[in-house]
Amino acid sequence: MPKVTQEYMEARREQILDAARRCFLRDGFHSTSMQDLFAESGLSAGAVYRHFASKNEMITAIVEENMRDVLAMAHSVAKDRPSSSIGDLMADVIDIVRVKTADQNIAGLSVLAWSESLRNPLLAEQFADLMKQMRSALTDVIREHQRNGRLTRTVSAEAIAATLMCTLPGYILQLAMGDTESLEGVPDALRALWPDMAAS
């Protein structure tokens, strides 16, 4: 039997997740069965279960993929772009969400995942961990800005990070509802609301 390459395994995994995204967006989590996922992916039950033991694992994988780029952006700013303003960081995050929504409708999937997490303790725990990672990365960036005098120290970095994190779900919800026209100016507004204090 020929050896299965890592590239092949990754391609099959992505094929399954693409099928899951389509099914979840079309029918919701509860109405989507594993049989639906087998049929949508065009793979056998064994091939799907080789990668995911349940729908919950697929949901978690999709949420993790959605947040990976956002986390990477926050870490990148902390490491490679420390002089970028907080407004620039948030605008970049918004741009990632917009692009990925156009490509994979992550806004719609995020709203579905949030609602599912209200009844699924395991998913809620995993979702909370991902949000904690993102809040931590953002807090690190804010602390660096405070040390450099680019952001006020009168409020804790944690509180500022939590406040900025509150803006993201509102944007995602409006995007999921198809309200793209009124959201066009959001990145510029974020830059204006949280400018680089050192440059102002």
PDB file of C-alpha atoms in Angstrom:
ATOM      1  CA  MET A   1       0.000   0.000   0.000  1.00  0.00           C
ATOM      2  CA  PRO A   2       1.499   3.407  -0.978  1.00  0.00           C
ATOM      3  CA  LYS A   3       2.491   5.727   1.851  1.00  0.00           C
ATOM      4  CA  VAL A   4       0.036   8.572   2.462  1.00  0.00           C
ATOM      5  CA  THR A   5       1.825  11.932   2.423  1.00  0.00           C
ATOM      6  CA  GLN A   6       1.289  14.762   4.887  1.00  0.00           C
ATOM      7  CA  GLU A   7       0.141  16.947   1.972  1.00  0.00           C
ATOM      8  CA  TYR A   8      -2.515  14.382   1.073  1.00  0.00           C
ATOM      9  CA  MET A   9      -3.743  14.223   4.682  1.00  0.00           C
ATOM     10  CA  GLU A  10      -3.913  18.014   4.912  1.00  0.00           C
ATOM     11  CA  ALA A  11      -5.824  18.207   1.620  1.00  0.00           C
ATOM     12  CA  ARG A  12      -8.389  15.654   2.839  1.00  0.00           C
ATOM     13  CA  ARG A  13      -8.763  17.500   6.136  1.00  0.00           C
ATOM     14  CA  GLU A  14      -9.420  20.776   4.307  1.00  0.00           C
ATOM     15  CA  GLN A  15     -11.853  19.000   1.975  1.00  0.00           C
ATOM     16  CA  ILE A  16     -13.823  17.832   5.014  1.00  0.00           C
ATOM     17  CA  LEU A  17     -13.803  21.277   6.642  1.00  0.00           C
ATOM     18  CA  ASP A  18     -14.924  22.941   3.405  1.00  0.00           C
ATOM     19  CA  ALA A  19     -17.828  20.483   3.237  1.00  0.00           C
ATOM     20  CA  ALA A  20     -18.637  21.133   6.901  1.00  0.00           C
ATOM     21  CA  ARG A  21     -18.696  24.895   6.344  1.00  0.00           C
ATOM     22  CA  ARG A  22     -21.147  24.512   3.469  1.00  0.00           C
ATOM     23  CA  CYS A  23     -23.405  22.157   5.430  1.00  0.00           C
ATOM     24  CA  PHE A  24     -23.359  24.221   8.625  1.00  0.00           C
ATOM     25  CA  LEU A  25     -24.129  27.465   6.791  1.00  0.00           C
ATOM     26  CA  ARG A  26     -26.887  25.836   4.754  1.00  0.00           C
ATOM     27  CA  ASP A  27     -28.563  23.693   7.439  1.00  0.00           C
ATOM     28  CA  GLY A  28     -27.139  24.730  10.809  1.00  0.00           C
ATOM     29  CA  PHE A  29     -25.195  22.540  13.220  1.00  0.00           C
ATOM     30  CA  HIS A  30     -28.123  20.549  14.608  1.00  0.00           C
ATOM     31  CA  SER A  31     -29.729  19.713  11.284  1.00  0.00           C
ATOM     32  CA  THR A  32     -26.430  18.594   9.766  1.00  0.00           C
ATOM     33  CA  SER A  33     -25.774  14.898  10.301  1.00  0.00           C
ATOM     34  CA  MET A  34     -22.525  13.036   9.879  1.00  0.00           C
ATOM     35  CA  GLN A  35     -24.140  11.358   6.851  1.00  0.00           C
ATOM     36  CA  ASP A  36     -24.683  14.814   5.357  1.00  0.00           C
ATOM     37  CA  LEU A  37     -21.006  15.568   5.890  1.00  0.00           C
ATOM     38  CA  PHE A  38     -19.903  12.312   4.264  1.00  0.00           C
ATOM     39  CA  ALA A  39     -22.073  13.042   1.223  1.00  0.00           C
ATOM     40  CA  GLU A  40     -21.010  16.702   0.966  1.00  0.00           C
ATOM     41  CA  SER A  41     -17.308  15.888   1.210  1.00  0.00           C
ATOM     42  CA  GLY A  42     -17.536  12.945  -1.181  1.00  0.00           C
ATOM     43  CA  LEU A  43     -15.522  10.850   1.280  1.00  0.00           C
ATOM     44  CA  SER A  44     -16.262   7.650   3.123  1.00  0.00           C
ATOM     45  CA  ALA A  45     -17.186   7.570   6.800  1.00  0.00           C
ATOM     46  CA  GLY A  46     -13.796   6.055   7.591  1.00  0.00           C
ATOM     47  CA  ALA A  47     -11.954   8.825   5.748  1.00  0.00           C
ATOM     48  CA  VAL A  48     -13.863  11.520   7.641  1.00  0.00           C
ATOM     49  CA  TYR A  49     -13.520   9.829  11.046  1.00  0.00           C
ATOM     50  CA  ARG A  50      -9.804   9.491  10.440  1.00  0.00           C
ATOM     51  CA  HIS A  51      -9.613  13.276  10.816  1.00  0.00           C
ATOM     52  CA  PHE A  52     -12.583  14.161  13.034  1.00  0.00           C
ATOM     53  CA  ALA A  53     -14.371  12.062  15.636  1.00  0.00           C
ATOM     54  CA  SER A  54     -17.481  14.263  15.700  1.00  0.00           C
ATOM     55  CA  LYS A  55     -19.234  17.378  14.421  1.00  0.00           C
ATOM     56  CA  ASN A  56     -18.010  19.194  17.519  1.00  0.00           C
ATOM     57  CA  GLU A  57     -14.404  18.577  16.493  1.00  0.00           C
ATOM     58  CA  MET A  58     -15.168  20.033  13.074  1.00  0.00           C
ATOM     59  CA  ILE A  59     -16.831  23.100  14.602  1.00  0.00           C
ATOM     60  CA  THR A  60     -13.834  23.653  16.868  1.00  0.00           C
ATOM     61  CA  ALA A  61     -11.401  23.222  13.979  1.00  0.00           C
ATOM     62  CA  ILE A  62     -13.294  25.787  11.918  1.00  0.00           C
ATOM     63  CA  VAL A  63     -13.330  28.288  14.796  1.00  0.00           C
ATOM     64  CA  GLU A  64      -9.593  27.738  15.377  1.00  0.00           C
ATOM     65  CA  GLU A  65      -8.829  28.259  11.693  1.00  0.00           C
ATOM     66  CA  ASN A  66     -10.890  31.436  11.664  1.00  0.00           C
ATOM     67  CA  MET A  67      -9.001  32.891  14.618  1.00  0.00           C
ATOM     68  CA  ARG A  68      -5.526  31.741  13.582  1.00  0.00           C
ATOM     69  CA  ASP A  69      -4.972  34.641  11.179  1.00  0.00           C
ATOM     70  CA  VAL A  70      -6.286  37.139  13.722  1.00  0.00           C
ATOM     71  CA  LEU A  71      -3.920  35.780  16.380  1.00  0.00           C
ATOM     72  CA  ALA A  72      -1.045  35.803  13.906  1.00  0.00           C
ATOM     73  CA  MET A  73      -1.772  39.445  13.088  1.00  0.00           C
ATOM     74  CA  ALA A  74      -1.724  40.447  16.766  1.00  0.00           C
ATOM     75  CA  HIS A  75       1.547  38.572  17.355  1.00  0.00           C
ATOM     76  CA  SER A  76       3.034  40.069  14.195  1.00  0.00           C
ATOM     77  CA  VAL A  77       2.258  43.592  15.346  1.00  0.00           C
ATOM     78  CA  ALA A  78       3.747  42.879  18.766  1.00  0.00           C
ATOM     79  CA  LYS A  79       6.949  41.516  17.238  1.00  0.00           C
ATOM     80  CA  ASP A  80       7.448  43.189  13.851  1.00  0.00           C
ATOM     81  CA  ARG A  81       5.333  46.343  13.920  1.00  0.00           C
ATOM     82  CA  PRO A  82       5.526  47.692  17.472  1.00  0.00           C
ATOM     83  CA  SER A  83       5.088  51.255  16.230  1.00  0.00           C
ATOM     84  CA  SER A  84       1.706  50.529  14.627  1.00  0.00           C
ATOM     85  CA  SER A  85      -1.207  52.171  16.416  1.00  0.00           C
ATOM     86  CA  ILE A  86      -3.890  50.138  18.152  1.00  0.00           C
ATOM     87  CA  GLY A  87      -6.336  51.516  15.606  1.00  0.00           C
ATOM     88  CA  ASP A  88      -4.166  50.119  12.804  1.00  0.00           C
ATOM     89  CA  LEU A  89      -4.080  46.721  14.507  1.00  0.00           C
ATOM     90  CA  MET A  90      -7.855  46.592  14.913  1.00  0.00           C
ATOM     91  CA  ALA A  91      -8.368  47.802  11.330  1.00  0.00           C
ATOM     92  CA  ASP A  92      -6.077  45.007  10.108  1.00  0.00           C
ATOM     93  CA  VAL A  93      -8.059  42.452  12.129  1.00  0.00           C
ATOM     94  CA  ILE A  94     -11.307  43.776  10.635  1.00  0.00           C
ATOM     95  CA  ASP A  95      -9.813  43.480   7.151  1.00  0.00           C
ATOM     96  CA  ILE A  96      -8.880  39.834   7.797  1.00  0.00           C
ATOM     97  CA  VAL A  97     -12.431  39.087   8.942  1.00  0.00           C
ATOM     98  CA  ARG A  98     -13.886  40.838   5.881  1.00  0.00           C
ATOM     99  CA  VAL A  99     -11.637  38.978   3.418  1.00  0.00           C
ATOM    100  CA  LYS A 100     -12.193  35.595   5.070  1.00  0.00           C
ATOM    101  CA  THR A 101     -15.932  36.201   5.155  1.00  0.00           C
ATOM    102  CA  ALA A 102     -15.948  36.894   1.422  1.00  0.00           C
ATOM    103  CA  ASP A 103     -13.980  33.670   0.922  1.00  0.00           C
ATOM    104  CA  GLN A 104     -15.469  31.314   3.535  1.00  0.00           C
ATOM    105  CA  ASN A 105     -18.250  33.283   5.266  1.00  0.00           C
ATOM    106  CA  ILE A 106     -16.480  33.130   8.619  1.00  0.00           C
ATOM    107  CA  ALA A 107     -18.847  35.799   9.958  1.00  0.00           C
ATOM    108  CA  GLY A 108     -21.836  33.500   9.477  1.00  0.00           C
ATOM    109  CA  LEU A 109     -19.924  30.537  10.874  1.00  0.00           C
ATOM    110  CA  SER A 110     -18.818  32.579  13.893  1.00  0.00           C
ATOM    111  CA  VAL A 111     -22.411  33.530  14.757  1.00  0.00           C
ATOM    112  CA  LEU A 112     -23.445  29.876  14.456  1.00  0.00           C
ATOM    113  CA  ALA A 113     -20.524  28.794  16.653  1.00  0.00           C
ATOM    114  CA  TRP A 114     -21.307  31.395  19.318  1.00  0.00           C
ATOM    115  CA  SER A 115     -24.913  30.269  19.537  1.00  0.00           C
ATOM    116  CA  GLU A 116     -23.847  26.614  19.666  1.00  0.00           C
ATOM    117  CA  SER A 117     -21.415  27.359  22.493  1.00  0.00           C
ATOM    118  CA  LEU A 118     -24.352  28.450  24.689  1.00  0.00           C
ATOM    119  CA  ARG A 119     -25.607  24.855  24.813  1.00  0.00           C
ATOM    120  CA  ASN A 120     -22.340  22.977  24.351  1.00  0.00           C
ATOM    121  CA  PRO A 121     -20.035  23.278  27.395  1.00  0.00           C
ATOM    122  CA  LEU A 122     -17.047  21.681  25.627  1.00  0.00           C
ATOM    123  CA  LEU A 123     -17.300  24.052  22.675  1.00  0.00           C
ATOM    124  CA  ALA A 124     -17.814  26.973  25.069  1.00  0.00           C
ATOM    125  CA  GLU A 125     -14.616  26.037  26.892  1.00  0.00           C
ATOM    126  CA  GLN A 126     -12.634  25.748  23.656  1.00  0.00           C
ATOM    127  CA  PHE A 127     -14.096  29.004  22.369  1.00  0.00           C
ATOM    128  CA  ALA A 128     -13.239  30.755  25.647  1.00  0.00           C
ATOM    129  CA  ASP A 129      -9.653  29.500  25.376  1.00  0.00           C
ATOM    130  CA  LEU A 130      -9.304  30.887  21.854  1.00  0.00           C
ATOM    131  CA  MET A 131     -10.733  34.241  22.941  1.00  0.00           C
ATOM    132  CA  LYS A 132      -8.335  34.253  25.889  1.00  0.00           C
ATOM    133  CA  GLN A 133      -5.387  33.710  23.530  1.00  0.00           C
ATOM    134  CA  MET A 134      -6.505  36.575  21.330  1.00  0.00           C
ATOM    135  CA  ARG A 135      -7.115  38.886  24.296  1.00  0.00           C
ATOM    136  CA  SER A 136      -3.671  37.977  25.686  1.00  0.00           C
ATOM    137  CA  ALA A 137      -1.948  38.756  22.376  1.00  0.00           C
ATOM    138  CA  LEU A 138      -3.768  42.088  22.166  1.00  0.00           C
ATOM    139  CA  THR A 139      -2.905  42.866  25.801  1.00  0.00           C
ATOM    140  CA  ASP A 140       0.789  42.317  25.031  1.00  0.00           C
ATOM    141  CA  VAL A 141       0.610  44.818  22.171  1.00  0.00           C
ATOM    142  CA  ILE A 142      -1.183  47.361  24.374  1.00  0.00           C
ATOM    143  CA  ARG A 143       1.360  46.965  27.190  1.00  0.00           C
ATOM    144  CA  GLU A 144       4.174  47.662  24.719  1.00  0.00           C
ATOM    145  CA  HIS A 145       2.369  50.799  23.535  1.00  0.00           C
ATOM    146  CA  GLN A 146       1.906  51.927  27.134  1.00  0.00           C
ATOM    147  CA  ARG A 147       5.607  51.362  27.909  1.00  0.00           C
ATOM    148  CA  ASN A 148       6.554  53.439  24.873  1.00  0.00           C
ATOM    149  CA  GLY A 149       4.154  56.239  25.773  1.00  0.00           C
ATOM    150  CA  ARG A 150       2.010  55.584  22.701  1.00  0.00           C
ATOM    151  CA  LEU A 151      -1.096  54.726  24.723  1.00  0.00           C
ATOM    152  CA  THR A 152      -2.523  55.945  28.020  1.00  0.00           C
ATOM    153  CA  ARG A 153      -1.569  54.133  31.232  1.00  0.00           C
ATOM    154  CA  THR A 154      -4.581  55.430  33.145  1.00  0.00           C
ATOM    155  CA  VAL A 155      -6.485  52.266  32.188  1.00  0.00           C
ATOM    156  CA  SER A 156      -5.086  48.745  32.481  1.00  0.00           C
ATOM    157  CA  ALA A 157      -3.893  46.972  29.341  1.00  0.00           C
ATOM    158  CA  GLU A 158      -6.289  44.139  30.139  1.00  0.00           C
ATOM    159  CA  ALA A 159      -9.286  46.509  30.268  1.00  0.00           C
ATOM    160  CA  ILE A 160      -8.308  48.170  26.990  1.00  0.00           C
ATOM    161  CA  ALA A 161      -7.870  44.763  25.334  1.00  0.00           C
ATOM    162  CA  ALA A 162     -11.278  43.629  26.612  1.00  0.00           C
ATOM    163  CA  THR A 163     -12.866  46.822  25.288  1.00  0.00           C
ATOM    164  CA  LEU A 164     -11.285  46.427  21.857  1.00  0.00           C
ATOM    165  CA  MET A 165     -12.349  42.782  21.773  1.00  0.00           C
ATOM    166  CA  CYS A 166     -15.949  43.920  22.287  1.00  0.00           C
ATOM    167  CA  THR A 167     -15.899  45.731  18.938  1.00  0.00           C
ATOM    168  CA  LEU A 168     -15.138  42.578  16.946  1.00  0.00           C
ATOM    169  CA  PRO A 169     -18.353  40.568  17.611  1.00  0.00           C
ATOM    170  CA  GLY A 170     -20.501  43.566  16.646  1.00  0.00           C
ATOM    171  CA  TYR A 171     -18.678  43.881  13.341  1.00  0.00           C
ATOM    172  CA  ILE A 172     -18.919  40.126  12.715  1.00  0.00           C
ATOM    173  CA  LEU A 173     -22.660  40.070  13.494  1.00  0.00           C
ATOM    174  CA  GLN A 174     -23.408  42.935  11.100  1.00  0.00           C
ATOM    175  CA  LEU A 175     -21.240  41.303   8.437  1.00  0.00           C
ATOM    176  CA  ALA A 176     -23.086  38.001   8.897  1.00  0.00           C
ATOM    177  CA  MET A 177     -26.378  39.853   8.431  1.00  0.00           C
ATOM    178  CA  GLY A 178     -25.125  41.204   5.094  1.00  0.00           C
ATOM    179  CA  ASP A 179     -24.782  44.824   6.228  1.00  0.00           C
ATOM    180  CA  THR A 180     -21.595  45.382   4.198  1.00  0.00           C
ATOM    181  CA  GLU A 181     -22.363  48.885   2.920  1.00  0.00           C
ATOM    182  CA  SER A 182     -22.555  50.515   6.357  1.00  0.00           C
ATOM    183  CA  LEU A 183     -19.360  48.711   7.438  1.00  0.00           C
ATOM    184  CA  GLU A 184     -17.116  50.108   4.702  1.00  0.00           C
ATOM    185  CA  GLY A 185     -15.780  52.933   6.849  1.00  0.00           C
ATOM    186  CA  VAL A 186     -15.087  50.848   9.960  1.00  0.00           C
ATOM    187  CA  PRO A 187     -11.303  50.367   9.423  1.00  0.00           C
ATOM    188  CA  ASP A 188     -10.772  54.130   8.964  1.00  0.00           C
ATOM    189  CA  ALA A 189     -12.983  54.836  11.965  1.00  0.00           C
ATOM    190  CA  LEU A 190     -10.891  52.495  14.125  1.00  0.00           C
ATOM    191  CA  ARG A 191      -7.714  54.282  13.077  1.00  0.00           C
ATOM    192  CA  ALA A 192      -9.316  57.622  13.929  1.00  0.00           C
ATOM    193  CA  LEU A 193     -10.664  56.459  17.304  1.00  0.00           C
ATOM    194  CA  TRP A 194      -7.367  54.886  18.404  1.00  0.00           C
ATOM    195  CA  PRO A 195      -4.618  56.864  16.670  1.00  0.00           C
ATOM    196  CA  ASP A 196      -0.921  56.731  17.432  1.00  0.00           C
ATOM    197  CA  MET A 197      -0.672  59.086  20.417  1.00  0.00           C
ATOM    198  CA  ALA A 198       3.031  59.669  19.797  1.00  0.00           C
ATOM    199  CA  ALA A 199       2.279  60.908  16.287  1.00  0.00           C
ATOM    200  CA  SER A 200      -0.644  63.125  17.260  1.00  0.00           C
TER     201      SER A 200
END
